[in-house]
Tab-separated table of C-alpha atoms and ligand atoms in Angstrom:
chain	number	residue	atom	x	y	z
A	1	MET	CA	-23.594	15.593	-0.495
A	2	ASN	CA	-23.898	16.661	3.104
A	3	ALA	CA	-20.885	16.473	5.427
A	4	ASP	CA	-22.232	13.575	7.539
A	5	LEU	CA	-22.875	11.441	4.476
A	6	ARG	CA	-19.477	12.330	3.041
A	7	LYS	CA	-17.825	11.233	6.293
A	8	PHE	CA	-19.797	7.964	6.232
A	9	ILE	CA	-18.908	7.196	2.630
A	10	ASP	CA	-15.229	8.130	3.055
A	11	GLU	CA	-14.949	5.761	6.034
A	12	LEU	CA	-16.677	3.021	4.046
A	13	TYR	CA	-14.182	3.496	1.222
A	14	GLU	CA	-11.139	3.385	3.538
A	15	ASP	CA	-12.527	0.280	5.235
A	16	GLY	CA	-13.007	-1.307	1.802
A	17	LYS	CA	-9.429	-0.611	0.772
A	18	LYS	CA	-8.106	-2.259	3.951
A	19	PHE	CA	-10.494	-5.175	3.550
A	20	ASP	CA	-9.530	-5.770	-0.086
A	21	SER	CA	-5.794	-5.618	0.572
A	22	ALA	CA	-6.149	-8.355	3.205
A	23	GLU	CA	-8.489	-10.556	1.117
A	24	ALA	CA	-6.716	-13.067	-1.118
A	25	GLU	CA	-9.853	-14.261	-2.898
A	26	TRP	CA	-10.641	-11.751	-5.666
A	27	SER	CA	-14.400	-12.373	-5.784
A	28	ARG	CA	-14.689	-11.602	-2.060
A	29	ARG	CA	-13.085	-8.163	-2.503
A	30	ARG	CA	-15.425	-5.175	-2.520
A	31	ARG	CA	-13.643	-3.509	-5.448
A	32	ASN	CA	-15.307	-0.133	-4.888
A	33	ILE	CA	-15.022	2.656	-7.436
A	34	ASP	CA	-12.625	5.475	-6.545
A	35	PRO	CA	-14.086	8.511	-4.745
A	36	PRO	CA	-13.421	10.917	-7.671
A	37	ALA	CA	-15.411	8.579	-9.933
A	38	GLY	CA	-18.234	8.593	-7.370
A	39	GLU	CA	-18.226	12.391	-7.349
A	40	PHE	CA	-18.188	12.451	-11.147
A	41	LEU	CA	-21.199	10.113	-11.440
A	42	TRP	CA	-23.005	12.029	-8.683
A	43	ILE	CA	-22.648	15.369	-10.429
A	44	PHE	CA	-23.337	13.882	-13.869
A	45	ILE	CA	-26.682	12.390	-12.764
A	46	LYS	CA	-27.693	15.688	-11.200
A	47	ALA	CA	-26.635	17.730	-14.256
A	48	LEU	CA	-28.564	15.350	-16.526
A	49	GLN	CA	-31.522	15.461	-14.115
A	50	ALA	CA	-31.644	11.696	-14.585
A	51	ARG	CA	-34.709	10.176	-12.953
A	52	SER	CA	-34.574	6.546	-14.025
A	53	VAL	CA	-31.135	5.260	-13.003
A	54	ILE	CA	-29.794	1.702	-12.906
A	55	GLU	CA	-26.541	0.206	-11.637
A	56	ILE	CA	-25.219	-3.248	-12.478
A	57	GLY	CA	-22.677	-4.440	-9.901
A	58	THR	CA	-23.648	-3.401	-6.368
A	59	SER	CA	-21.002	-5.109	-4.211
A	60	ASN	CA	-21.349	-3.643	-0.695
A	61	GLY	CA	-23.139	-0.544	-1.985
A	62	TYR	CA	-20.354	2.053	-1.972
A	63	SER	CA	-21.034	3.323	-5.506
A	64	THR	CA	-24.759	2.807	-4.887
A	65	ILE	CA	-24.617	5.411	-2.110
A	66	TRP	CA	-23.177	7.983	-4.528
A	67	LEU	CA	-25.871	7.207	-7.107
A	68	ALA	CA	-28.692	7.100	-4.543
A	69	ASP	CA	-27.792	10.505	-3.120
A	70	ALA	CA	-27.820	11.996	-6.638
A	71	VAL	CA	-31.135	10.342	-7.479
A	72	ARG	CA	-32.657	11.605	-4.256
A	73	ALA	CA	-31.831	15.112	-5.522
A	74	THR	CA	-33.417	14.529	-8.950
A	75	GLY	CA	-36.535	12.943	-7.449
A	76	GLY	CA	-35.977	9.769	-9.435
A	77	THR	CA	-35.507	6.072	-8.736
A	78	LEU	CA	-32.398	3.877	-8.573
A	79	VAL	CA	-32.338	0.129	-9.117
A	80	SER	CA	-29.041	-1.614	-8.321
A	81	VAL	CA	-28.599	-5.252	-9.299
A	82	ASP	CA	-26.055	-7.873	-8.308
A	83	TYR	CA	-26.249	-11.602	-8.880
A	84	ASP	CA	-24.731	-12.316	-5.468
A	85	GLY	CA	-27.257	-11.970	-2.642
A	86	ALA	CA	-24.552	-11.859	0.036
A	87	TRP	CA	-23.276	-8.584	-1.450
A	88	LEU	CA	-26.791	-7.191	-1.511
A	89	ASP	CA	-27.164	-7.934	2.228
A	90	GLN	CA	-24.053	-5.841	2.874
A	91	ALA	CA	-25.274	-3.114	0.532
A	92	GLN	CA	-28.598	-3.004	2.322
A	93	ALA	CA	-26.882	-2.493	5.684
A	94	ASN	CA	-24.626	0.243	4.283
A	95	LEU	CA	-27.475	2.046	2.542
A	96	ARG	CA	-29.438	1.919	5.792
A	97	GLY	CA	-26.430	3.400	7.599
A	98	ALA	CA	-26.240	6.147	4.975
A	99	GLY	CA	-29.946	6.920	5.380
A	100	LEU	CA	-30.545	6.087	1.712
A	101	LEU	CA	-32.213	2.674	1.806
A	102	ASP	CA	-35.566	4.218	0.816
A	103	SER	CA	-33.991	5.691	-2.332
A	104	VAL	CA	-32.846	2.371	-3.822
A	105	GLU	CA	-34.346	-0.899	-4.976
A	106	LEU	CA	-31.781	-3.711	-4.622
A	107	ARG	CA	-32.400	-6.694	-6.877
A	108	CYS	CA	-30.651	-10.066	-7.016
A	109	LEU	CA	-30.348	-10.623	-10.761
A	110	GLU	CA	-27.846	-11.144	-13.536
A	111	GLY	CA	-27.266	-7.802	-15.258
A	112	GLY	CA	-28.116	-8.986	-18.765
A	113	ALA	CA	-31.348	-10.631	-17.631
A	114	TYR	CA	-32.318	-7.422	-15.856
A	115	LEU	CA	-31.625	-5.269	-18.933
A	116	GLU	CA	-33.600	-7.688	-21.083
A	117	SER	CA	-36.618	-7.277	-18.767
A	118	LEU	CA	-36.747	-3.478	-19.154
A	119	SER	CA	-39.002	-1.552	-21.558
A	120	ASP	CA	-37.694	0.380	-24.543
A	121	GLN	CA	-36.409	3.900	-23.775
A	122	SER	CA	-37.175	3.612	-20.058
A	123	VAL	CA	-33.764	4.478	-18.548
A	124	ASP	CA	-32.003	7.850	-18.273
A	125	PHE	CA	-28.636	6.704	-16.881
A	126	MET	CA	-27.029	3.291	-16.467
A	127	PHE	CA	-23.781	2.452	-14.694
A	128	PHE	CA	-21.890	-0.777	-15.344
A	129	ASP	CA	-19.408	-2.020	-12.740
A	130	ALA	CA	-19.802	-5.806	-12.966
A	131	GLU	CA	-17.898	-8.669	-14.607
A	132	ARG	CA	-16.510	-6.805	-17.599
A	133	SER	CA	-16.470	-9.823	-19.904
A	134	ASP	CA	-20.283	-9.976	-19.535
A	135	TYR	CA	-20.981	-6.519	-21.000
A	136	ALA	CA	-20.702	-7.291	-24.702
A	137	ARG	CA	-23.297	-10.056	-24.625
A	138	TRP	CA	-25.832	-7.693	-23.020
A	139	TRP	CA	-26.016	-5.723	-26.282
A	140	PRO	CA	-28.379	-4.474	-27.786
A	141	HIS	CA	-30.451	-4.124	-24.592
A	142	PRO	CA	-28.461	-1.190	-23.132
A	143	SER	CA	-29.146	0.763	-26.325
A	144	ARG	CA	-32.763	-0.400	-26.554
A	145	VAL	CA	-33.722	0.562	-22.990
A	146	LEU	CA	-31.898	3.908	-22.944
A	147	ARG	CA	-33.957	6.977	-23.807
A	148	SER	CA	-32.682	9.505	-26.362
A	149	GLY	CA	-30.219	11.756	-24.572
A	150	GLY	CA	-29.575	9.072	-21.936
A	151	VAL	CA	-26.126	7.935	-20.822
A	152	ILE	CA	-24.227	4.664	-20.341
A	153	ALA	CA	-21.292	4.981	-17.900
A	154	VAL	CA	-18.758	2.141	-17.619
A	155	ASP	CA	-16.103	1.927	-14.893
A	156	ASN	CA	-12.527	0.616	-15.414
A	157	SER	CA	-12.239	2.134	-18.868
A	158	THR	CA	-8.627	3.224	-18.368
A	159	SER	CA	-7.602	0.515	-15.857
A	160	HIS	CA	-8.863	-2.387	-18.051
A	161	PRO	CA	-9.506	-1.013	-21.561
A	162	GLN	CA	-9.071	-4.412	-23.245
A	163	GLU	CA	-11.821	-5.920	-21.103
A	164	ILE	CA	-14.397	-3.387	-22.218
A	165	ALA	CA	-13.152	-3.154	-25.811
A	166	ASP	CA	-15.969	-5.319	-27.221
A	167	LEU	CA	-18.641	-3.201	-25.546
A	168	TYR	CA	-16.912	-0.029	-26.714
A	169	ALA	CA	-16.882	-1.377	-30.281
A	170	GLN	CA	-20.604	-2.165	-30.072
A	171	ILE	CA	-21.361	1.339	-28.796
A	172	ASN	CA	-19.283	2.914	-31.549
A	173	SER	CA	-20.791	0.777	-34.317
A	174	ASP	CA	-24.337	1.457	-33.105
A	175	GLY	CA	-24.278	4.850	-34.820
A	176	GLY	CA	-26.577	6.391	-32.244
A	177	PHE	CA	-23.971	7.240	-29.617
A	178	SER	CA	-21.293	9.836	-28.939
A	179	SER	CA	-18.689	8.537	-26.513
A	180	VAL	CA	-15.624	9.622	-24.574
A	181	VAL	CA	-13.400	8.069	-21.899
A	182	VAL	CA	-13.069	10.434	-18.952
A	183	PRO	CA	-9.828	9.882	-16.981
A	184	VAL	CA	-11.387	10.024	-13.531
A	185	GLY	CA	-10.858	7.196	-11.029
A	186	LYS	CA	-10.259	4.002	-13.023
A	187	GLY	CA	-11.714	5.693	-16.114
A	188	GLU	CA	-15.353	6.253	-16.969
A	189	LEU	CA	-16.530	5.512	-20.491
A	190	ILE	CA	-19.420	7.895	-21.111
A	191	ALA	CA	-21.707	7.136	-24.064
A	192	VAL	CA	-24.581	9.509	-24.801
A	193	LYS	CA	-27.452	8.303	-26.967
A	194	SER	CA	-28.408	10.760	-29.724
A	195	GLY	CA	-31.437	12.958	-29.242
A	196	LEU	CA	-32.482	15.557	-26.786
A	197	ALA	CA	-35.675	14.135	-25.335
A	198	ALA	CA	-36.495	15.192	-21.777
A	199	PRO	CA	-35.623	12.888	-18.848
A	200	THR	CA	-38.111	10.101	-18.219
A	201	ARG	CA	-41.071	11.181	-16.099
A	202	LEU	CA	-42.025	8.568	-13.532
B	301	SAM	C1	-16.485	-4.345	-8.943
B	301	SAM	S1	-17.748	-4.964	-7.935
B	301	SAM	C2	-18.882	-3.591	-7.849
B	301	SAM	C3	-18.388	-2.479	-6.971
B	301	SAM	C4	-19.425	-1.422	-6.709
B	301	SAM	N1	-19.966	-0.876	-7.937
B	301	SAM	C5	-18.816	-0.283	-5.902
B	301	SAM	O1	-18.134	0.554	-6.506
B	301	SAM	O2	-19.039	-0.240	-4.694
B	301	SAM	C6	-18.594	-6.025	-9.056
B	301	SAM	C7	-19.896	-6.614	-8.532
B	301	SAM	O3	-20.643	-7.020	-9.674
B	301	SAM	C8	-21.290	-8.243	-9.430
B	301	SAM	N2	-21.467	-8.850	-10.761
B	301	SAM	C9	-20.483	-9.276	-11.604
B	301	SAM	N3	-21.006	-9.669	-12.770
B	301	SAM	C10	-22.343	-9.493	-12.670
B	301	SAM	C11	-23.428	-9.712	-13.561
B	301	SAM	N4	-23.228	-10.209	-14.788
B	301	SAM	N5	-24.675	-9.421	-13.142
B	301	SAM	C12	-24.891	-8.926	-11.889
B	301	SAM	N6	-23.900	-8.702	-11.002
B	301	SAM	C13	-22.646	-8.960	-11.399
B	301	SAM	C14	-20.366	-8.982	-8.474
B	301	SAM	O4	-21.090	-9.916	-7.681
B	301	SAM	C15	-19.761	-7.838	-7.648
B	301	SAM	O5	-20.479	-7.627	-6.443
């Protein structure tokens, strides 16, 4: 990430922390991922050479900027979905400010409905940072749409392990995944689908 973009994203994060600490209503908080988690996802996408990337839970686009910069480097596409259009308006402004609006498609959709609409084995990397109680009912679509060798990353895996326990159980009982919780930021569950097929070509 270049120094100007890093400065932009660091200021956005600090602003978000101040905003959230002053906001009593939980759903109006930005609840951005921690910077080390952003760096981890950024490097992971580039190492995987992921080209078809999706994010569920955009908020004001802080994590989206990390993902979009990585996807710009892999030459792929990023779709970020949030069911709240007001958040997407903020994300659009922040992505424009970061110079990354052209690298992202923002869509106002419920995460499960979006996953259901995708073709089999069409996604290289998916990141979940939405309402955690929703994840389990999205199954089996995350597994169905992920290509062999693709990755599911789930935030809050050490901060709220009970809230992602049902999804974790589904991943582990699927039989086609290897998984680990990486203690970075609020914890990233990383689940890799078996197989070594090449990243999706767009
Ligand atoms: C924790 S915030 C996302 C923070 C963002 N990833 C970041 O780090 O900057 C969660 C967001 O997910 C959205 N959301 C929650 N459940 C959702 C669902 N089932 N489908 C789509 N969006 C959802 C909320 O509107 C909210 O903007």
